[in-house]
Amino acid sequence: MNIIVCIKQVPDTGSVKIDPTTNTLIRSGVPSIINPFDMNAVEAGLSLKDTYGGSVHVITMGPPQADEALRNTIAMGADNACLLSDRAFAGADTLATSYTLSMAVKKIGDFDIILCGKQAIDGDTAQVGPELAEILGLPQMTNVSKLIEVKETTIVVEQELEDGCEIVEVERPCLLTVTKQVNNPRIPSLKNSMRAKKAEIPVWKAADINADEARIGLKGSATQVVKIFEPPKRTDRRILQGDVEEMVTELVTELRKRL
Amino acid sequence: MNYFLTEEQQMIKDLAAKIAAEKAVPLVAELDETEEFPWEVMKTLASSDLFGVYLPEEYGGFGGGVFELCLVTEELSKVCCGMGVCYAASALGTLPILLFGNDAQKQKYLPDIAAGKKLAAFGLTEANAGSDAGAVATTAVRDGDFYVLNGTKQWITNAGEAEVYTVIALTDKAKGIRGASAFIVEKGTPGFTFGKKEKKMGIRCSATRELIFQDCRISKENIIGREGMGFIVAMKTLDRARPGVASQGVGLAQGALDHAVKYSRERVQFGQAISSFQAIQHMLADMATQTEAARALTYAAARMIDSGDENISREAAMSKLFATDVCMKVTTDAVQIFGGYGYMREYPVEKMMRDAKILQIYEGTNQIQRNVIGLALIKESAKKK
């Protein structure tokens, strides 16, 4: 079972702030982490490998620093990793990103399953996984909350829906995006951490994956972020105090006024 | 302070800290209450290869030494001294095999211990042999290709949970302690059972039980070294394990200090954070200085042992004595800084103060450590004449 996992390095949103004058993210001094859902995707890949054998190949598109994120996945047990990094990739929206990833997947070639996190916590679009599947012409299942069984040519998974779950059997090769429910990401081992430190992580540029220049980076993007802003803070909040009955009465009165 | 760790040592420390933060912290208060063994944390330490940091590579270990063992123990003890001892006590039980075992014994036991598949435990103490370790009464009588063990070991850390036990018993009663030998006994050997789990003041997630031997027959291959070497095995083992106990003290003290610093900045009295009062600052300064001094001494002792120096009893005892006395003081002061909240189980430092006390008692009381140090001084002085 050969698995490709796509990950993204994101700013730790717990500590990100927005500059009120320019409305841009203040990234300096903010630690980068692997998108938490992508950690679940890595773990899903590793546990499939533990059970069925094969290999786990992790890819990411990003600046040179994203090398660190890839090393962390090797420390968890991934076999290989490669970094898609080129100035020409800069400014990519989800469409250009998924095209770029698709070209890397084609270069890697042999795979049974592609795993992605269900969305990234910075952009929250949840588009890259589905777009990647479309570009590659693969069946896809989003919001997978459980990997149930691998059969000869299929995989059975549980998909989270708004009002419940459904169990679906998907033809392989396929692409799955996973939720937090799917597993608990493992802690790295010392041996794999040592391996990660020494691992050679190739950097692939646009030419290395035969990418069409018109479809990558800003040029290949169908959307553009026009403005980022922080919604105005609510200033009319009140914390009620006193005994429970008084507070409830007051709360009900206030709510009635607003009906 | 910079202790100039190698890249590998830093990696070990970071990994242990990650496990402590992510896997141990959520369980600390619960396991203190339920007194359940922290298997989940032990399993993570195992899958992360941390049980093998001090064992040679040829037996599946990482090739480090006591220093690496101390790094992991310290990080665990920062969040829970009970989990720290579950980990460190396995090393204590393993050291006799590592130091005095033959190659067959090492091949048989060390790889599983290095992989964390099996925990180990060390059995020396008995009801009437505490500080006076020479008073052990458990016997091992040779019978053909076997030894037959009879007697009871008391307060054995990891007992019941561990698979591999190294036990001191008398093969020649007439010779007293010179007639003691060390043996490997596996869990499940007929005639080998455990007493009830003891109820303790602190380190409550760790398991403490009796080892009960009733006509327990073990192969003669299970003797460590030769007959009569038991006391030497025990003493050399304890010498090398003492920085491990010291690092429990260092970790626990650091954990309590960190809580105290944080709390002092949050707690407002007289209209300001209590950290703005010099009375508190001076307490914190003393706690931090003492903890750092304890760490420096512990690391120095561990590195001295790893250098291959044989003459280490004094330094090992100093590290254990100093770091655990510091730990008792620092955890007590942390409770003081927390005030009434510090006395409540809802806050973490109450448990830390309870946990600290045992460190001054086990693996040689701090009075015994002083004996060891004093004796070494006198011996050294006598040699010079």
XYZ file of C-alpha atoms in Angstrom:
644
model
C 0.000 0.000 0.000
C 1.796 3.102 -1.212
C 0.467 6.301 0.233
C 1.048 9.940 -0.585
C 0.202 12.462 2.115
C -0.147 16.157 1.306
C 0.572 18.506 4.177
C 0.718 22.243 4.748
C 2.807 24.220 7.158
C 0.629 26.867 8.796
C 1.125 29.572 11.396
C 0.006 28.393 14.812
C -3.325 30.197 14.704
C -3.503 30.231 18.473
C -0.873 32.957 18.373
C -1.637 34.794 15.121
C -2.787 38.391 15.269
C -3.993 40.763 12.583
C -2.348 44.118 12.081
C -5.282 46.535 12.549
C -3.929 49.139 10.096
C -2.883 46.935 7.193
C -5.270 44.057 7.931
C -2.599 41.513 7.169
C -1.498 38.590 9.318
C 1.389 39.412 11.623
C 3.524 36.370 10.921
C 6.792 37.403 12.468
C 7.556 35.536 15.659
C 4.625 33.194 15.122
C 5.696 29.540 15.263
C 4.833 27.336 12.294
C 3.145 23.993 12.809
C 1.901 21.235 10.556
C -1.774 21.842 9.897
C -3.425 19.709 12.626
C -5.731 17.856 10.193
C -2.693 17.010 8.084
C -1.140 15.416 11.165
C -4.178 13.122 11.183
C -3.573 12.414 7.486
C 0.062 11.501 8.190
C -0.998 9.234 11.046
C -3.646 7.612 8.832
C -0.961 6.900 6.230
C 1.425 5.474 8.809
C -1.186 3.241 10.391
C -2.180 1.902 6.948
C 1.487 1.189 6.325
C 1.805 -0.506 9.743
C -1.072 -2.818 8.867
C -0.639 -3.431 5.160
C 2.997 -2.580 4.477
C 4.123 -0.266 1.691
C 5.432 3.252 2.046
C 4.385 6.748 3.022
C 5.572 9.660 0.890
C 4.850 13.151 2.203
C 4.737 16.237 -0.002
C 4.196 19.898 0.667
C 4.345 23.086 -1.324
C 5.825 26.015 0.516
C 8.836 28.146 1.302
C 12.199 26.493 2.110
C 11.323 26.515 5.836
C 8.608 23.933 5.152
C 11.476 21.440 5.063
C 11.136 21.325 8.851
C 7.504 20.210 8.627
C 8.516 17.374 6.305
C 11.269 16.278 8.677
C 8.727 16.102 11.475
C 6.691 13.631 9.437
C 9.796 11.509 8.802
C 10.383 11.537 12.571
C 6.879 10.085 12.903
C 7.780 7.314 10.457
C 7.208 8.574 6.901
C 9.604 6.978 4.403
C 10.177 9.850 1.992
C 9.352 13.490 1.631
C 9.741 16.155 -0.987
C 9.328 19.888 -0.938
C 7.772 21.802 -3.809
C 9.438 25.156 -3.558
C 9.936 27.704 -6.315
C 9.387 31.445 -6.518
C 7.084 30.673 -9.438
C 4.714 28.872 -7.028
C 4.258 32.004 -4.888
C 0.816 33.547 -4.587
C -0.961 30.339 -5.505
C -4.628 29.973 -4.615
C -6.172 26.550 -4.023
C -6.525 25.839 -7.746
C -2.895 26.574 -8.566
C -1.809 24.711 -5.436
C -3.744 21.573 -6.300
C -2.461 21.661 -9.879
C 1.103 21.909 -8.575
C 0.525 19.039 -6.134
C -1.029 16.966 -8.924
C 2.129 17.330 -11.012
C 4.224 16.197 -8.050
C 1.931 13.215 -7.536
C 2.404 12.311 -11.224
C 6.147 12.514 -10.793
C 6.008 10.171 -7.780
C 3.764 7.919 -9.834
C 2.937 4.767 -7.958
C 0.306 5.174 -5.222
C -2.846 3.564 -3.838
C -4.216 6.341 -1.698
C -3.648 10.080 -1.388
C -4.415 11.484 2.045
C -5.051 15.117 2.948
C -6.334 16.887 6.024
C -9.927 18.009 5.570
C -8.848 21.670 5.521
C -6.045 23.958 6.644
C -6.576 26.026 9.757
C -5.227 29.204 8.147
C -7.331 29.472 4.991
C -10.080 27.037 6.017
C -11.100 26.532 2.386
C -11.162 22.703 2.341
C -10.636 22.925 -1.429
C -7.176 21.554 -2.144
C -8.007 17.905 -1.446
C -11.114 17.813 -3.647
C -9.450 19.825 -6.425
C -6.439 17.534 -6.419
C -8.726 14.515 -6.796
C -10.547 16.196 -9.689
C -7.357 17.129 -11.520
C -6.054 13.577 -11.147
C -9.444 12.073 -12.007
C -9.605 10.094 -8.759
C -12.609 9.111 -6.671
C -12.617 11.148 -3.481
C -14.091 10.976 -0.024
C -13.974 14.100 2.134
C -14.329 14.321 5.919
C -13.319 10.735 6.531
C -13.628 9.954 10.240
C -12.679 6.285 10.191
C -10.680 3.916 8.002
C -12.590 0.668 8.310
C -11.122 -1.907 5.977
C -8.850 -2.239 3.004
C -10.152 -4.749 0.434
C -8.498 -5.989 -2.711
C -9.264 -3.007 -4.908
C -11.174 -0.760 -2.526
C -11.111 0.871 0.874
C -14.094 1.123 3.217
C -14.321 4.385 5.154
C -16.728 6.248 7.365
C -17.588 9.751 6.217
C -18.837 12.436 8.541
C -21.932 14.222 7.312
C -23.774 17.134 8.862
C -26.456 14.931 10.342
C -24.688 11.619 10.806
C -22.197 9.293 9.209
C -22.191 7.040 6.194
C -20.007 4.079 5.394
C -18.709 4.052 1.853
C -16.578 1.657 -0.162
C -14.270 3.517 -2.550
C -12.280 2.187 -5.508
C -8.538 2.645 -5.228
C -6.568 4.609 -6.179
C -8.481 7.364 -4.450
C -8.091 10.502 -2.402
C -9.322 10.842 1.164
C -9.467 13.935 3.335
C -9.570 13.169 7.033
C -10.982 14.779 10.179
C -9.632 14.841 13.717
C -11.801 11.854 14.633
C -9.853 9.495 12.418
C -6.955 8.959 14.856
C -4.501 10.436 17.341
C -1.219 11.348 15.668
C 1.714 9.427 17.117
C 4.733 10.857 18.908
C 7.973 10.513 16.933
C 10.456 7.800 17.844
C 14.100 8.456 18.594
C 15.280 6.273 15.707
C 13.049 8.042 13.199
C 14.022 11.427 14.640
C 17.653 10.572 13.962
C 16.711 9.482 10.449
C 14.747 12.701 9.943
C 17.736 14.798 10.929
C 19.884 13.182 8.253
C 17.240 12.613 5.584
C 17.750 14.163 2.163
C 14.622 16.021 1.227
C 14.620 16.911 -2.457
C 13.342 20.318 -3.486
C 11.300 20.199 -6.657
C 10.955 23.316 -8.750
C 8.350 23.981 -11.419
C 10.587 22.497 -14.103
C 11.208 19.337 -12.053
C 7.519 18.460 -12.132
C 6.933 19.693 -15.697
C 4.442 22.255 -14.457
C 2.700 24.512 -16.972
C 3.772 28.047 -16.026
C 0.339 29.423 -16.762
C -1.226 27.145 -14.149
C 1.054 27.777 -11.157
C 1.523 30.586 -8.656
C -0.306 33.873 -8.981
C -0.661 33.387 -12.764
C -2.459 30.091 -12.335
C -4.772 31.357 -9.608
C -8.454 31.853 -10.328
C -9.050 33.773 -7.113
C -7.318 36.547 -5.273
C -7.599 37.686 -1.680
C -8.814 41.245 -1.892
C -8.839 42.086 1.767
C -8.340 40.442 5.116
C -9.955 42.054 8.113
C -10.813 41.257 11.665
C -14.544 41.451 12.328
C -15.305 44.335 14.684
C -15.215 43.267 18.307
C -18.568 43.122 20.062
C -18.519 45.791 22.703
C -22.034 45.395 24.030
C -21.332 42.242 26.045
C -22.319 42.153 29.666
C -21.537 39.591 32.320
C -24.434 39.149 34.693
C -23.764 38.818 38.384
C -25.800 37.994 41.434
C -27.820 34.947 42.365
C -29.067 32.591 39.712
C -32.710 33.655 39.796
C -31.871 37.341 39.437
C -29.502 36.627 36.578
C -32.012 34.461 34.743
C -34.740 37.093 35.138
C -32.447 39.774 33.818
C -31.287 37.585 30.941
C -34.860 36.824 29.910
C -35.816 40.511 30.107
C -32.837 41.500 27.969
C -33.534 38.774 25.408
C -37.203 39.811 25.176
C -36.169 43.387 24.420
C -34.243 42.123 21.409
C -36.928 39.847 19.973
C 22.021 27.157 31.859
C 23.723 25.620 28.875
C 24.896 22.070 29.528
C 26.230 21.605 26.007
C 24.090 18.633 25.124
C 24.946 16.819 21.933
C 22.421 16.935 19.127
C 21.296 13.413 20.071
C 20.943 14.295 23.740
C 18.904 17.365 22.874
C 16.698 15.176 20.701
C 16.154 12.756 23.588
C 15.309 15.600 25.941
C 12.892 17.214 23.464
C 11.169 13.920 22.755
C 10.757 13.168 26.464
C 9.415 16.683 27.022
C 6.923 16.217 24.194
C 5.676 12.948 25.648
C 5.457 14.527 29.093
C 3.447 17.470 27.775
C 1.163 15.636 25.381
C 0.688 12.197 26.917
C 1.511 12.534 30.616
C 0.083 15.912 31.659
C -3.544 15.029 30.878
C -3.279 11.943 33.130
C -1.293 13.265 36.093
C -4.113 14.283 38.446
C -6.342 11.367 37.448
C -3.702 8.685 38.046
C -2.721 10.277 41.360
C -6.356 9.835 42.393
C -6.968 6.350 40.962
C -3.419 5.084 41.688
C -3.396 3.316 38.343
C -0.140 2.453 36.606
C 0.663 4.855 33.724
C 0.772 2.178 31.029
C -0.252 4.551 28.278
C 2.708 6.812 28.983
C 5.053 3.821 29.315
C 3.865 2.528 25.938
C 4.529 5.879 24.299
C 8.007 5.971 25.849
C 8.504 2.483 24.424
C 7.330 3.282 20.901
C 9.522 6.385 20.965
C 12.588 4.242 21.800
C 13.225 6.016 25.106
C 13.578 2.854 27.202
C 16.792 2.073 25.357
C 18.620 5.387 25.665
C 21.140 4.063 28.219
C 21.597 0.593 26.710
C 24.261 -0.459 24.176
C 23.343 -0.498 20.500
C 24.219 -4.190 20.195
C 21.275 -4.941 22.506
C 18.849 -2.687 20.699
C 19.604 0.411 22.711
C 20.650 3.870 21.684
C 24.172 3.603 23.068
C 23.927 6.354 25.662
C 24.457 6.094 29.389
C 23.294 7.329 32.762
C 23.252 10.904 31.454
C 20.667 10.086 28.784
C 18.650 8.161 31.366
C 18.698 11.269 33.564
C 17.468 13.513 30.746
C 14.352 11.410 30.189
C 13.715 10.921 33.909
C 13.984 14.650 34.518
C 11.522 15.572 31.786
C 8.956 13.034 33.004
C 9.419 14.054 36.638
C 8.807 17.688 35.736
C 5.177 16.767 35.165
C 4.863 13.624 37.335
C 7.475 12.153 39.621
C 5.420 8.940 39.791
C 5.786 8.415 36.044
C 9.448 9.357 36.356
C 10.055 6.557 38.823
C 8.143 3.949 36.785
C 10.601 4.697 33.996
C 13.752 5.033 36.117
C 13.017 1.967 38.274
C 13.033 -0.180 35.157
C 16.585 0.990 34.529
C 17.463 0.225 38.154
C 16.234 -3.325 37.622
C 18.188 -3.586 34.380
C 21.552 -2.265 35.583
C 22.601 -5.509 37.365
C 22.245 -7.380 34.051
C 23.982 -4.620 32.117
C 26.873 -4.332 34.594
C 27.402 -7.952 35.645
C 25.304 -10.168 33.367
C 26.936 -12.549 30.902
C 26.387 -12.177 27.179
C 23.626 -14.797 27.072
C 21.709 -12.958 29.786
C 22.185 -9.649 28.024
C 21.036 -11.134 24.712
C 18.014 -12.658 26.383
C 16.766 -9.679 28.396
C 18.166 -6.359 27.195
C 16.583 -6.111 23.719
C 13.040 -6.437 25.114
C 13.842 -3.971 27.879
C 15.400 -1.528 25.389
C 12.298 -1.775 23.220
C 10.070 -1.147 26.232
C 8.317 -4.478 25.678
C 9.255 -5.465 29.219
C 9.739 -3.385 32.331
C 12.283 -4.409 34.947
C 12.432 -4.027 38.728
C 15.092 -4.339 41.400
C 14.485 -6.336 44.590
C 16.799 -5.638 47.524
C 14.776 -4.177 50.426
C 13.091 -6.440 52.957
C 11.015 -5.808 56.072
C 14.126 -5.973 58.258
C 16.650 -4.861 55.645
C 16.110 -1.206 54.728
C 19.081 1.080 55.268
C 20.814 -2.014 56.638
C 20.795 -3.738 53.268
C 23.213 -6.339 54.637
C 20.417 -7.822 56.732
C 18.588 -9.449 53.818
C 17.115 -12.826 54.775
C 15.764 -14.127 51.453
C 17.632 -17.308 50.584
C 18.602 -19.039 47.348
C 19.596 -22.661 47.891
C 21.357 -24.542 45.103
C 19.576 -27.725 44.058
C 21.228 -29.362 41.047
C 20.734 -27.086 38.034
C 18.429 -24.843 40.015
C 18.323 -22.334 42.815
C 15.333 -22.406 45.143
C 14.316 -18.967 46.406
C 12.443 -18.323 49.660
C 11.662 -15.015 51.302
C 9.883 -11.718 50.782
C 11.116 -8.484 49.252
C 9.291 -5.339 50.318
C 8.329 -2.020 48.689
C 9.566 -3.009 45.277
C 8.891 -0.331 42.668
C 7.271 -1.666 39.458
C 6.514 -4.982 41.200
C 3.589 -6.713 39.538
C 3.904 -4.556 36.398
C 7.460 -5.522 35.428
C 8.385 -8.773 33.680
C 12.052 -9.007 34.685
C 13.233 -8.854 38.307
C 16.767 -8.684 39.613
C 16.757 -9.961 43.164
C 19.371 -10.182 45.922
C 19.260 -13.385 48.003
C 21.638 -15.278 50.299
C 23.330 -18.323 48.775
C 25.444 -18.797 51.890
C 23.739 -17.673 55.076
C 26.810 -18.328 57.199
C 28.794 -15.688 55.298
C 26.160 -13.027 55.866
C 26.239 -10.327 53.236
C 29.310 -11.859 51.596
C 27.097 -14.836 50.945
C 24.588 -12.799 48.917
C 24.046 -13.337 45.183
C 22.013 -11.591 42.498
C 19.449 -13.423 40.363
C 17.153 -12.770 37.458
C 13.603 -13.932 38.115
C 10.877 -13.662 35.510
C 7.273 -12.841 36.281
C 5.187 -15.996 36.040
C 7.859 -18.300 37.506
C 6.049 -20.806 39.763
C 6.510 -19.891 43.418
C 6.925 -16.193 42.621
C 3.931 -14.020 43.534
C 3.211 -10.439 44.551
C 1.843 -8.877 47.726
C -0.934 -6.298 47.737
C -0.346 -2.927 46.147
C 0.841 -0.483 48.804
C -1.035 2.759 49.502
C 1.450 5.578 49.403
C 1.668 9.282 50.295
C 2.946 10.271 46.869
C 4.122 8.882 43.516
C 0.765 7.148 43.646
C 0.582 6.083 40.001
C 3.694 3.965 40.525
C 3.235 0.386 41.701
C 4.829 -0.777 44.950
C 4.375 -4.379 46.038
C 6.086 -7.253 47.798
C 7.895 -9.958 45.864
C 7.032 -13.250 47.532
C 9.194 -16.317 46.873
C 7.929 -19.671 48.077
C 10.098 -22.527 46.860
C 10.567 -20.601 43.646
C 12.868 -22.649 41.385
C 14.956 -20.775 38.866
C 17.629 -22.066 36.545
C 21.210 -21.766 37.747
C 21.784 -19.800 34.528
C 19.868 -16.947 36.174
C 22.583 -16.015 38.620
C 24.170 -12.646 37.832
C 27.936 -12.896 38.155
C 29.051 -15.482 40.680
C 27.820 -16.651 44.063
C 28.775 -14.173 46.757
C 28.814 -11.162 44.417
C 25.293 -10.053 45.292
C 26.177 -7.200 47.560
C 28.717 -5.802 45.111
C 26.150 -6.058 42.322
C 23.649 -4.188 44.477
C 26.053 -1.439 45.531
C 27.463 -0.844 42.037
C 23.935 -0.782 40.680
C 22.808 1.758 43.267
C 25.873 3.932 42.613
C 24.891 4.166 38.971
C 21.184 4.623 39.612
C 21.554 7.467 42.106
C 21.864 10.265 39.541
C 18.572 8.893 38.186
C 16.866 9.582 41.523
C 18.633 12.936 41.598
C 17.160 13.742 38.194
C 13.686 12.918 39.512
C 14.403 15.557 42.157
C 15.681 18.054 39.602
C 12.682 17.523 37.327
C 10.130 17.670 40.119
C 11.734 20.805 41.596
C 11.778 22.458 38.167
C 8.137 21.576 37.601
C 7.141 23.065 40.966
C 9.236 26.171 40.344
C 7.636 26.699 36.934
C 4.164 26.474 38.483
C 5.160 28.866 41.276
C 6.565 31.491 38.893
C 3.477 31.362 36.707
C 1.087 31.489 39.640
C 2.907 34.380 41.294
C 2.342 36.457 38.164
C -1.361 35.643 38.081
C -2.228 35.918 41.752
C -3.254 39.437 42.727
C -3.198 40.585 46.356
C -3.048 44.150 47.691
C -3.871 45.266 44.159
C -0.824 43.740 42.463
C 0.560 40.449 41.296
C 2.338 38.763 44.196
C 5.377 38.372 41.921
C 5.959 42.092 42.440
C 6.739 41.487 46.111
C 10.357 41.026 46.995
C 9.413 38.352 49.530
C 8.130 36.192 46.674
C 10.936 37.121 44.272
C 13.553 36.049 46.800
C 11.826 32.733 47.372
C 11.672 32.123 43.628
C 15.301 33.156 43.219
C 16.421 30.670 45.870
C 14.285 27.899 44.380
C 15.693 28.517 40.905
C 19.299 28.726 42.081
C 19.047 25.557 44.138
C 17.354 23.660 41.325
C 20.022 24.719 38.843
C 22.810 23.760 41.249
C 21.151 20.365 41.735
C 20.958 19.893 37.985
C 24.605 20.820 37.496
C 25.721 18.341 40.168
C 23.455 15.609 38.822
C 24.675 16.038 35.245
C 28.292 16.138 36.394
C 27.858 12.907 38.379
C 26.097 11.204 35.475
C 28.805 12.249 33.034
C 31.490 11.055 35.422
C 29.834 7.632 35.577
C 29.519 7.507 31.789
C 33.209 8.359 31.430
C 33.952 4.919 32.858
C 35.336 6.166 36.154
C 34.958 3.405 38.747
C 35.321 5.648 41.759
C 31.912 7.272 41.732
C 30.146 6.363 44.989
C 30.769 9.719 46.566
C 29.667 11.847 43.604
C 26.614 9.692 42.929
C 25.566 9.966 46.581
C 26.150 13.729 46.560
C 23.907 14.195 43.545
C 21.107 12.125 45.086
C 21.420 13.803 48.468
C 21.578 17.354 47.203
C 18.999 17.160 44.417
C 16.372 15.431 46.537
C 16.846 17.712 49.559
C 16.541 20.658 47.176
C 13.444 19.099 45.698
C 11.760 18.766 49.088
C 12.514 22.383 49.869
C 11.512 23.750 46.469
C 8.218 21.861 46.371
C 7.434 22.987 49.940
C 8.140 26.596 48.967
C 6.004 26.220 45.852
C 3.078 25.235 48.080
C 3.860 28.260 50.271
C 3.746 30.610 47.284
C 0.401 29.139 46.230
C -0.820 29.719 49.801
C -4.161 28.074 50.615
C -4.599 27.109 46.969
C -1.321 25.212 47.144
C -2.763 22.974 49.837
C -5.709 22.036 47.639
C -5.615 18.974 45.401
C -7.134 21.050 42.639
C -3.749 22.733 42.185
C -0.685 20.765 41.034
C 1.862 21.657 43.711
C 0.131 19.764 46.537
C 0.883 16.475 44.776
C 4.399 17.611 43.973
C 5.209 18.177 47.637
C 3.818 14.721 48.512
C 5.827 13.153 45.692
C 9.050 14.856 46.770
C 9.237 13.196 50.183
C 9.982 9.706 48.904
C 13.052 10.956 47.050
C 14.761 11.619 50.386
C 13.957 8.064 51.444
C 14.251 5.523 48.646
C 17.344 4.134 46.958
C 19.231 4.952 50.145
C 17.909 7.524 52.610
C 19.685 10.820 52.528
C 21.244 9.881 55.863
C 22.773 6.818 54.169
C 24.009 9.049 51.326
C 25.813 11.144 53.929
C 27.354 7.957 55.329
C 28.611 7.049 51.864
C 30.068 10.512 51.322
C 31.603 10.646 54.789
C 33.155 7.222 54.417
C 34.635 8.178 51.049
C 36.197 11.287 52.548
C 37.773 9.326 55.365
C 39.052 6.605 53.035
C 40.585 9.175 50.748
C 42.265 10.951 53.597
C 43.587 7.674 54.998
C 45.094 6.792 51.601
C 47.117 9.982 51.517
C 49.086 9.033 54.655
